[in-house]
Short mmCIF file of C-alpha atoms and ligand atoms in Angstrom, two decimals:
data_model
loop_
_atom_site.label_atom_id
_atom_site.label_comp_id
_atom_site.label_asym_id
_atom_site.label_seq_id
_atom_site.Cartn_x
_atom_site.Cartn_y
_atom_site.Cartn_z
CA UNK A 1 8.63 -22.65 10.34
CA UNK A 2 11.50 -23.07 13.03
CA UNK A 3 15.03 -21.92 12.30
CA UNK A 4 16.27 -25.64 12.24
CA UNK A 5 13.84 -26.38 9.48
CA UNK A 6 15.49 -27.75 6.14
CA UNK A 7 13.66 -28.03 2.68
CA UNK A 8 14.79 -28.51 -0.79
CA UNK A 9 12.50 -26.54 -4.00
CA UNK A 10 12.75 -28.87 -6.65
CA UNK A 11 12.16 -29.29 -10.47
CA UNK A 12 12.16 -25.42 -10.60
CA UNK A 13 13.71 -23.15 -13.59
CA UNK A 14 15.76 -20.41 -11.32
CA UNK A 15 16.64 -16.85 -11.87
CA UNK A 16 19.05 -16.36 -9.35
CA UNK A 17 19.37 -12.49 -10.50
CA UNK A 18 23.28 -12.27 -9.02
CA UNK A 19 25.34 -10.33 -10.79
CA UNK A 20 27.02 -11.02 -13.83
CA UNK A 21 24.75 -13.39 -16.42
CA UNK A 22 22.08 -12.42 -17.81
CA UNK A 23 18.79 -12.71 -14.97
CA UNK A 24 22.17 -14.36 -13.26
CA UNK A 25 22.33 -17.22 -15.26
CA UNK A 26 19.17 -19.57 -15.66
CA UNK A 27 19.01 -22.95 -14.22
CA UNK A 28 16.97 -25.29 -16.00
CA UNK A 29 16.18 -28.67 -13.67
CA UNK A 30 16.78 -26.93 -10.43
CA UNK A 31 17.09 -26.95 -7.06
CA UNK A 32 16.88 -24.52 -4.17
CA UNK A 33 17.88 -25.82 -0.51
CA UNK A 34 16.39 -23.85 2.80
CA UNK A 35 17.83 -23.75 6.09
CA UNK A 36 16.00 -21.97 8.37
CA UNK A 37 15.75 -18.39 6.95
CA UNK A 38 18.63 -18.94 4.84
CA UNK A 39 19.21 -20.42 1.07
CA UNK A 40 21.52 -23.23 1.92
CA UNK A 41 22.36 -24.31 -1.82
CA UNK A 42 20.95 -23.45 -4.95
CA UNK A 43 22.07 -25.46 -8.70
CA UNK A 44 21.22 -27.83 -10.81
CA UNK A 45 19.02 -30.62 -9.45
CA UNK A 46 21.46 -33.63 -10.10
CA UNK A 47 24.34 -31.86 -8.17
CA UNK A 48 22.31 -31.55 -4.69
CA UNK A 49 25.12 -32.77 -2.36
CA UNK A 50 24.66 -35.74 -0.68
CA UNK A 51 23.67 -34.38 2.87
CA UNK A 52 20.86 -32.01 1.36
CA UNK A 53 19.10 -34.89 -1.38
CA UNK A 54 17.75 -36.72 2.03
CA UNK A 55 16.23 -32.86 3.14
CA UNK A 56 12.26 -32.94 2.86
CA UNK A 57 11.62 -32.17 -0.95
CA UNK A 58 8.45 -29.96 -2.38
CA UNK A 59 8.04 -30.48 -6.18
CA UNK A 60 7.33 -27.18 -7.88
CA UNK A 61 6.30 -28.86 -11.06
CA UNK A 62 8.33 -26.56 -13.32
CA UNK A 63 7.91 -23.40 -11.80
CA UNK A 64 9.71 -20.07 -12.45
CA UNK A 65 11.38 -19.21 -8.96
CA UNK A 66 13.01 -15.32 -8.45
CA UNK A 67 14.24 -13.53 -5.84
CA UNK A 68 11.13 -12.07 -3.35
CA UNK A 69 10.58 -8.64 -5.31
CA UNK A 70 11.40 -5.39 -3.46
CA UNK A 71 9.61 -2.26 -3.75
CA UNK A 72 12.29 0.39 -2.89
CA UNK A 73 10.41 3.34 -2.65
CA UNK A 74 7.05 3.40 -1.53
CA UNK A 75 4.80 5.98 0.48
CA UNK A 76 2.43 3.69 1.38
CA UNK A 77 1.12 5.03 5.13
CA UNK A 78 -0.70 7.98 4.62
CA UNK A 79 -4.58 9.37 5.27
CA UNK A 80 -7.32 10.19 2.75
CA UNK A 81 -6.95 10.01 -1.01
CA UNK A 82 -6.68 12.43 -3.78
CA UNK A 83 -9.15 11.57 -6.44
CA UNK A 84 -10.85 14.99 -6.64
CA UNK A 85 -7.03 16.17 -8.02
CA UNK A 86 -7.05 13.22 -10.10
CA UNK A 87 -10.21 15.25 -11.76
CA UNK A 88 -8.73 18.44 -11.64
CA UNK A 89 -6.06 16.88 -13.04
CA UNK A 90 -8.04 15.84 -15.97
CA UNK A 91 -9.35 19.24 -16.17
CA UNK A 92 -6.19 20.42 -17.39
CA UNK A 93 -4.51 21.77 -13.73
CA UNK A 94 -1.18 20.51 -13.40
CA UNK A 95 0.45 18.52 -10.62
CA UNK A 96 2.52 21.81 -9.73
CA UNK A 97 -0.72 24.08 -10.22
CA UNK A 98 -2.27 21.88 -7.59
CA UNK A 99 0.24 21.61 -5.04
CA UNK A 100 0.92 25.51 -4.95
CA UNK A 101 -3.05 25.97 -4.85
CA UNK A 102 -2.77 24.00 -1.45
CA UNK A 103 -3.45 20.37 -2.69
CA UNK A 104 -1.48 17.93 -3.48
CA UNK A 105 1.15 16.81 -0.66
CA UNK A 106 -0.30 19.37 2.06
CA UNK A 107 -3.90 17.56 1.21
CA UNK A 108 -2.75 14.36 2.11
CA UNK A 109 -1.00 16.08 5.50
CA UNK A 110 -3.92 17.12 6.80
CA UNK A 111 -5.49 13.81 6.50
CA UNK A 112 -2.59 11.93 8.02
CA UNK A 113 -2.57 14.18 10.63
CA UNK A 114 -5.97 13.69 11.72
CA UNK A 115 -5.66 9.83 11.37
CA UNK A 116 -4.51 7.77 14.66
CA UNK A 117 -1.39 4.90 13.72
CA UNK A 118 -4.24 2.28 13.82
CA UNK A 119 -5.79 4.28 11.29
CA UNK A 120 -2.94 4.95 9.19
CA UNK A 121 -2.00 0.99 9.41
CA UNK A 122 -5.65 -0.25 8.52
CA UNK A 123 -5.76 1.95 5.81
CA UNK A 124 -2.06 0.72 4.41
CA UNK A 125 -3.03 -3.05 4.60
CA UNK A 126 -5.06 -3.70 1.84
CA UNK A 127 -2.22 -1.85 -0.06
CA UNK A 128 0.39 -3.52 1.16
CA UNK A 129 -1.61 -6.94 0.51
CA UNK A 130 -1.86 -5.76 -2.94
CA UNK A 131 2.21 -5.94 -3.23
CA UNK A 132 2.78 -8.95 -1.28
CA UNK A 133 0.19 -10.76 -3.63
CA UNK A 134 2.61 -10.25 -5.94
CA UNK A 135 5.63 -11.51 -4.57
CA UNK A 136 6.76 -8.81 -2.97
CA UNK A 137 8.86 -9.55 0.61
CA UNK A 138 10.68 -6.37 1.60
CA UNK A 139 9.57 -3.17 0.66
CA UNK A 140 10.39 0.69 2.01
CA UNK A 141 8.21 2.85 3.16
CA UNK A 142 8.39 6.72 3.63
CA UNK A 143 7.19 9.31 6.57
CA UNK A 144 6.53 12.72 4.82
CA UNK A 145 3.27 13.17 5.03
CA UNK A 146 2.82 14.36 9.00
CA UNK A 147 5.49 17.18 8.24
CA UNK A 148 5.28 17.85 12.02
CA UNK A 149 7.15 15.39 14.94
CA UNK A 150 4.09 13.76 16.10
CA UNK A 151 2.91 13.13 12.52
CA UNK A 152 5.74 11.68 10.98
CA UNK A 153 6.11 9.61 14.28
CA UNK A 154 3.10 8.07 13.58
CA UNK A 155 3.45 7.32 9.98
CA UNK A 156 6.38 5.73 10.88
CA UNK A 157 5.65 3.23 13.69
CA UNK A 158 2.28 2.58 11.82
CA UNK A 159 5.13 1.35 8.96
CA UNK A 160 6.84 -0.58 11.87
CA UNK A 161 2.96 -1.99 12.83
CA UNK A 162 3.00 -3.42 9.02
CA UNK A 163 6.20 -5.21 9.27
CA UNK A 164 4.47 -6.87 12.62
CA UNK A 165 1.40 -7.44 10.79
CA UNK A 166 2.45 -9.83 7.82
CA UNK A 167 4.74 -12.03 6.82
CA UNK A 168 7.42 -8.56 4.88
CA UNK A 169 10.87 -7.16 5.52
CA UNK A 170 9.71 -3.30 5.55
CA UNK A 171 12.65 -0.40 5.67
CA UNK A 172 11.52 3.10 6.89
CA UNK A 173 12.43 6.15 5.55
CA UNK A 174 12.16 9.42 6.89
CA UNK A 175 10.84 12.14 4.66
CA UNK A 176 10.35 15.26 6.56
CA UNK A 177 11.96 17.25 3.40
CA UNK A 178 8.92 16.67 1.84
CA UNK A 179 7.20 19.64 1.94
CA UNK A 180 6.98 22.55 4.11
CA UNK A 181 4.09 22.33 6.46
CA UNK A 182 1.95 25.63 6.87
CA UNK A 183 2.76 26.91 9.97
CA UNK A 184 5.79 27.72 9.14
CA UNK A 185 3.89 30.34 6.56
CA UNK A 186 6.33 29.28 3.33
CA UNK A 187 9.63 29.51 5.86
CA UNK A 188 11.67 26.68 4.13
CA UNK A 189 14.77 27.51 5.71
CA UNK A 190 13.20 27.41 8.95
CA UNK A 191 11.33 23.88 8.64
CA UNK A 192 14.60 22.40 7.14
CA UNK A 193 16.74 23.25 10.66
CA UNK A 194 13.61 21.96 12.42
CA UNK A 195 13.62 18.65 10.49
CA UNK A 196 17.75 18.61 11.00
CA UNK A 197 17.75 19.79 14.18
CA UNK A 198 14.69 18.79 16.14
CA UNK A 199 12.33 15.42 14.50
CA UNK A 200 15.28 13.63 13.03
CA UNK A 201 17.58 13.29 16.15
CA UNK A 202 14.52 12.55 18.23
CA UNK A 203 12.49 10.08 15.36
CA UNK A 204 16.13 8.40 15.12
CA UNK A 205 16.99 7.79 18.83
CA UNK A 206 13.43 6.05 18.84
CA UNK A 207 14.63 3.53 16.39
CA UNK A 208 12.14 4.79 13.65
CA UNK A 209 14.48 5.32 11.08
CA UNK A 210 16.49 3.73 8.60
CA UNK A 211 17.49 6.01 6.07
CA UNK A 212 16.92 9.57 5.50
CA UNK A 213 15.01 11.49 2.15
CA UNK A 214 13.99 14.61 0.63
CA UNK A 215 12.07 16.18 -1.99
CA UNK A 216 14.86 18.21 -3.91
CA UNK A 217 12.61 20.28 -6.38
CA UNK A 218 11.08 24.01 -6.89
CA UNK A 219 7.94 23.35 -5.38
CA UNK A 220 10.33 21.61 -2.47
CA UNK A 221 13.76 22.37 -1.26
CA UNK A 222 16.62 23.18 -2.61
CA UNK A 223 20.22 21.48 -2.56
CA UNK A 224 21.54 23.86 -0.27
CA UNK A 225 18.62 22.87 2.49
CA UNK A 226 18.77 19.30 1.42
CA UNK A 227 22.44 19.20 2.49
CA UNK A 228 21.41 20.62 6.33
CA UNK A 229 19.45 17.35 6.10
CA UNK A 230 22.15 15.01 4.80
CA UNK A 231 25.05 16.59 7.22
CA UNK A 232 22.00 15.69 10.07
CA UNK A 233 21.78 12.46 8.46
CA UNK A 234 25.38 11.77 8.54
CA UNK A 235 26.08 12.90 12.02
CA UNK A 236 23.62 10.23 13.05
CA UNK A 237 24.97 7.27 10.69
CA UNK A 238 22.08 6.93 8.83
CA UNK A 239 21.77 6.21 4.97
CA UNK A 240 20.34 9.08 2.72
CA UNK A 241 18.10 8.99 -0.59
CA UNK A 242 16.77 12.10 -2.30
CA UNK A 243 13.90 12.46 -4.50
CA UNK A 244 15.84 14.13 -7.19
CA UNK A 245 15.68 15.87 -10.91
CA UNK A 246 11.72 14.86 -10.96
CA UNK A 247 10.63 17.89 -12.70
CA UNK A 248 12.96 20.26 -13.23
CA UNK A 249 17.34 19.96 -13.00
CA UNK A 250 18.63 21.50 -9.72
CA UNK A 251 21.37 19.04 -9.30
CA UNK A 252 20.07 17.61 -6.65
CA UNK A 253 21.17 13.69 -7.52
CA UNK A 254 24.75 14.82 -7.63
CA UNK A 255 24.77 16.02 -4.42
CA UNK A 256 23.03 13.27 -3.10
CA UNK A 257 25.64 11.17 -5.23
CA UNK A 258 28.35 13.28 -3.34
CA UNK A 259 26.63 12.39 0.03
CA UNK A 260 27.42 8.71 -0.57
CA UNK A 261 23.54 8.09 -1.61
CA UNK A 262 22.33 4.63 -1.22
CA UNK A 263 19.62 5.90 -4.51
CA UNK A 264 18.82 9.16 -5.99
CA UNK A 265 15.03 8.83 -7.51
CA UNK A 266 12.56 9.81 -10.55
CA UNK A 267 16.02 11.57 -12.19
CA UNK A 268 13.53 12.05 -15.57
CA UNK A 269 15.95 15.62 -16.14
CA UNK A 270 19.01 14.49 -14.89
CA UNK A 271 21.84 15.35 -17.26
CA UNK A 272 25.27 13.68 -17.94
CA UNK A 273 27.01 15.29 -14.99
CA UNK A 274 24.71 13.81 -12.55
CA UNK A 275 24.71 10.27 -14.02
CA UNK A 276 28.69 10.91 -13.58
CA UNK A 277 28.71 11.62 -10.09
CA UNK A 278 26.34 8.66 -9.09
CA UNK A 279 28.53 6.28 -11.17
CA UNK A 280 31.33 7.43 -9.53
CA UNK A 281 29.25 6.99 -5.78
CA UNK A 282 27.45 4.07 -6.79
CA UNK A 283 24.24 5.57 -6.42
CA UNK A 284 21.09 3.58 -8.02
CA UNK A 285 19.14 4.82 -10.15
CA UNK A 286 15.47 4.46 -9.05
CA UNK A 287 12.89 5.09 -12.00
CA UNK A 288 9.81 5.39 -10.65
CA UNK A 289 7.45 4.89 -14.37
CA UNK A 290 3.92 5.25 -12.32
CA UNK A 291 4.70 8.75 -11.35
CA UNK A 292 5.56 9.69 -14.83
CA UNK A 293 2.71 7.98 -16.27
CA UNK A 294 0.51 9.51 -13.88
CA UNK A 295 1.72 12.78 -14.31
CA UNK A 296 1.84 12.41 -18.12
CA UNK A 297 5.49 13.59 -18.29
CA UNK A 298 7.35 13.39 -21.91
CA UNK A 299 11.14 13.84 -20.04
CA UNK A 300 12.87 10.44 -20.24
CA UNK A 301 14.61 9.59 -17.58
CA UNK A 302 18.68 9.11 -19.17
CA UNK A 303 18.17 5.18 -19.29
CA UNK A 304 20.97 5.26 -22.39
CA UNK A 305 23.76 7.19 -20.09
CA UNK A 306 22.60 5.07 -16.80
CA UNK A 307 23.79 2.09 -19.07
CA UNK A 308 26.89 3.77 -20.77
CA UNK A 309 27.74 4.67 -16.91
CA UNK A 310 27.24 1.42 -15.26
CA UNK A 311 24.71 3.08 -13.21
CA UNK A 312 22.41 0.56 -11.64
CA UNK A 313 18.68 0.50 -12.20
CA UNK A 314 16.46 0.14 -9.50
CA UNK A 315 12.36 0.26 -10.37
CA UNK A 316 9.23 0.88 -7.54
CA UNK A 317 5.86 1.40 -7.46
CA UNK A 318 6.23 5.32 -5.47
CA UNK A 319 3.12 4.02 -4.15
CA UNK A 320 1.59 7.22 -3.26
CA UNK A 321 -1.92 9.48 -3.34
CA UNK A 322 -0.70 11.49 -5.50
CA UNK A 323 1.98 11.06 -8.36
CA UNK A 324 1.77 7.61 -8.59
CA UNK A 325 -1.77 6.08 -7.08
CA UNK A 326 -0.43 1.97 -7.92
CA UNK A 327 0.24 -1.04 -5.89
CA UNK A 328 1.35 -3.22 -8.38
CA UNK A 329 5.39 -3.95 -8.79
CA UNK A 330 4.46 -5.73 -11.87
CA UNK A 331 2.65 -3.45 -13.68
CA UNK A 332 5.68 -0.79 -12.98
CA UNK A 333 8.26 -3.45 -14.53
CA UNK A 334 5.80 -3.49 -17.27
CA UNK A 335 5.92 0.43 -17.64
CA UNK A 336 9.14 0.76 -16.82
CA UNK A 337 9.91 -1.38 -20.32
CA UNK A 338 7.28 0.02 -22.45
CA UNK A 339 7.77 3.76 -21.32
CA UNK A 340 11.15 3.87 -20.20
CA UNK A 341 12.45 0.85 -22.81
CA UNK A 342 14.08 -1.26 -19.82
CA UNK A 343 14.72 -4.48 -21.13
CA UNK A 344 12.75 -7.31 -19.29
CA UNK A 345 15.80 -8.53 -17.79
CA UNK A 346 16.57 -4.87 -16.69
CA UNK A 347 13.41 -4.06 -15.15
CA UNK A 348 13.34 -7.43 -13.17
CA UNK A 349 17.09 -7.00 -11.86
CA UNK A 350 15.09 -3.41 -10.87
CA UNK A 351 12.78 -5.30 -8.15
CA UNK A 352 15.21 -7.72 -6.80
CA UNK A 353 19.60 -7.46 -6.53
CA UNK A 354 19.39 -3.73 -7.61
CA UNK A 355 16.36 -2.63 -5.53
CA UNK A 356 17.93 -4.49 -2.32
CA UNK A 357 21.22 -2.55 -3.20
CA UNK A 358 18.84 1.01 -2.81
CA UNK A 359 18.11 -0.30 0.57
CA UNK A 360 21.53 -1.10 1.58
CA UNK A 361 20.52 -4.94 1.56
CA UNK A 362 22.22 -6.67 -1.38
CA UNK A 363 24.77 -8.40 1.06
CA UNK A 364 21.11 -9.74 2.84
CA UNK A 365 18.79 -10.08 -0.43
CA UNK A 366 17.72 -9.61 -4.33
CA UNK A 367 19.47 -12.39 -5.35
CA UNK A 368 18.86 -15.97 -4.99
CA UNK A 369 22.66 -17.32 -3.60
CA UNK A 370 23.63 -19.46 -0.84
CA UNK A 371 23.81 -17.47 2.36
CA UNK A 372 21.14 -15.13 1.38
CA UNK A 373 17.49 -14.72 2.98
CA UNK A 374 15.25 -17.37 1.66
CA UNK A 375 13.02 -14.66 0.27
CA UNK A 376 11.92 -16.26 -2.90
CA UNK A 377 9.08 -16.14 -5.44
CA UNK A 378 7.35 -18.79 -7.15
CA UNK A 379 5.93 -17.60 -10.38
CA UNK A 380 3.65 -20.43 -12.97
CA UNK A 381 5.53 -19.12 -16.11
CA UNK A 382 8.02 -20.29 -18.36
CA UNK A 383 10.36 -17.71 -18.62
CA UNK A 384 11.68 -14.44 -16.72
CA UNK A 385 10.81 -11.86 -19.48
CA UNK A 386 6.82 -13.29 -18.70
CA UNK A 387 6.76 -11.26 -16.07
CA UNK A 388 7.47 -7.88 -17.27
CA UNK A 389 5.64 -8.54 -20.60
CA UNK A 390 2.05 -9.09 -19.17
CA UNK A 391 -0.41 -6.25 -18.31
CA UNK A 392 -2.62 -6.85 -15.29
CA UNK A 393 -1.87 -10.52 -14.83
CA UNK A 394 -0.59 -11.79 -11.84
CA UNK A 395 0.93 -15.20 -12.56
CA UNK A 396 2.12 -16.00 -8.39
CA UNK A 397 1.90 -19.18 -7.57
CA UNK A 398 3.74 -18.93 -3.78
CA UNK A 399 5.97 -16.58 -2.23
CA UNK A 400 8.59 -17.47 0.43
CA UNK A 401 9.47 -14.84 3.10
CA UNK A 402 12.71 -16.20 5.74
CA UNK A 403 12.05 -19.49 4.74
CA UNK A 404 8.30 -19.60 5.24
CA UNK A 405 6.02 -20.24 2.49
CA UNK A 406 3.22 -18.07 2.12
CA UNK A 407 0.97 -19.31 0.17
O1 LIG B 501 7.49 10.53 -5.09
N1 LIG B 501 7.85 13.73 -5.46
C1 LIG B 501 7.47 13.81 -4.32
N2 LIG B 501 6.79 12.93 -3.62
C2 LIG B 501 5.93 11.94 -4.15
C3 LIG B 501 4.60 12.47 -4.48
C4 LIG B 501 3.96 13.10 -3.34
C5 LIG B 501 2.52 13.40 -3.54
O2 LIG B 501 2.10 13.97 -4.58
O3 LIG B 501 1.79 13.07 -2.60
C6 LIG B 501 6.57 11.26 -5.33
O4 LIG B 501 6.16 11.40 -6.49
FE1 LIG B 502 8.27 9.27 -3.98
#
């Protein structure tokens, strides 16, 4: 569609998902001009102003229209799979068991590594289709699994391939905190100065990056070597993130919170000090319930003190091969109601203004205003709370990426 295109979505029921209102205030009867890539107007039907009512019109027959969703944390390039842990998983080994026996993250390394880009972008399509099917139009995806320069270079243009390949808005992040690779024979501190020093300068200057992560836990790294990463980070402008409080408390979300984080993530033992000091940064919250499902965790994430807080709630997929093995965005709103008690309202506000905030977009997207992207999904239900309330049910009807419909 060209950028001087105009078209108006009509008889439509709208949850605009801007702040304020509940799911932003519904519309009943209404109407939702494009221009170009941009949402020229959006209201009630009967008020379209005079210059926009002669605009080509597409009848929507009483369609539910949302924001595009966003998936704001994803690891979605990577080689291989890890089914034979799902099994020894089920045998009773635990995810930490398996990733100190050699599995788990360092698994999926050495099958990255040995995959070329077009490998590790053939084998992310049908993946990523699986999101965009359901209305999904930006979505971030993490490095972390090459854990060496060339590795997480590759992960990380075959994430910029994606973005060429289909009709998406895809952020990178770079996760080189991840995991410390072997050659550097359990040497934390000196993988951390490498990733600080040496892959994230160079990964950056190639325009590869967009914000910068880590994996703050036992089995990872420590505040104290996440912070070489975020000073790196910072001396090169770029946004941080940190996988945080996932399975154990090291206070790793307050120091991301202290870093200016655009989103600390999992948080399931984060304690009332932490939830302070992200309020205080306005730091999202990113609950992530696949991994904890997958994982079979009991630890809550602190959904009460997020809302006593004013902490924002952001929910993903985590996409990965190994905590969280799910490509639906739906099916995590779902969980992240019935597991974490989100309200539907909550958990939809989670894929669209407060997941676009995580990414640093919520001036650009996640809510359906004038002057926004015209990233907008068209969903055959009657109301909002549909969405989150079905298991395994796809109701899409179109999605609309820039201002192109994508049927
Ligand atoms: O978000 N927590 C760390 N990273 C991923 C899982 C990585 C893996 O097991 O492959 C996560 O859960
Ligand atoms: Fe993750």
């Amino acid at each position: 569609m060209s950028t001087s295109q105009k078209y108006v979505l009509t008889n439509i029921t709208i949850a605009p998902m801007s702040e304020g209102e509940r799911y932003g205030g519904l519309i009943e009867n209404g109407a939702i001009a494009i221009e170009g890539d941009k949402i020229a107007w959006v209201g009630i039907a009967d008020q379209l102003p005079e210059g926009i009512s002669a605009w080509d019109q597409r009848d929507l027959k009483g369609a539910l229209v949302t924001p595009g969703l966003i998936d704001c944390h994803t690891h979605l390039v990577y080689g291989g799979n890890r089914a034979n842990e799902f099994e020894m998983r089920l045998e009773g080994a635990s995810y930490e068991e398996v990733a100190r026996a050699g599995g788990g993250i360092l698994s999926t390394m050495n099958a990255t590594r040995a995959a070329s880009v077009e490998e590790l972008v053939q084998s992310a399509l049908p993946r990523l289709d699986a999101l965009l099917a359901e209305g999904v139009t930006t979505l971030e995806i993490k490095s972390g699994y090459g854990l060496n320069l060339e590795a997480e270079r590759n992960m990380l243009r075959a994430a910029r391939q994606l973005a060429e390949l289909r009709h998406v808005n895809i952020k990178t992040t770079f996760l080189g905190a991840h995991a410390t690779p072997p050659e550097f024979n359990g040497d934390a501190d000196a993988y951390i100065q490498h990733v600080a020093n040496d892959m994230l300068p160079a990964l950056a200057s190639e325009g590869l990056v967009d914000a910068v992560d880590g994996f703050c836990e036992g089995i990872a790294f420590s505040p104290d070597q996440m912070s070489i990463v975020f000073d790196a980070a910072k001396s090169l402008g770029l946004p941080i993130k940190l996988h945080a409080e996932q399975l154990s408390n090291l206070g790793g979300a307050k120091l991301a919170a202290e870093y200016g984080a655009l989103s600390a993530d999992h948080l399931e033992y984060l304690d009332e000090d932490g939830v302070k000091a992200m309020a205080k940064a306005d730091t999202v919250a990113v609950v992530l319930p696949g991994a904890f499902y997958t994982l079979r965790e009991t630890q809550m994430p602190p959904i009460d003190l997020f809302r006593k807080h004013n902490v924002r709630m952001a929910v993903a997929t985590d996409s990965n091969p190994g905590s969280s093995p799910m490509t639906s965005l739906l099916l995590a709103m779902n969980m992240a109601a019935t597991l974490f008690r989100l309200t539907p309202e909550e958990a939809l506000r989670g894929v669209t203004l407060n997941a676009a905030k995580a990414l640093g977009l919520d001036s650009q997207k996640g809510s359906i205003t004038a002057g926004k992207q015209a990233d907008l999904a068209v969903w055959r239900v009657q109301h909002p709370a549909e969405l989150t309330y079905r298991i395994g049910f796809n109701p899409i009807e179109m999605s609309i990426h820039g201002g192109n419909i994508r049927d």
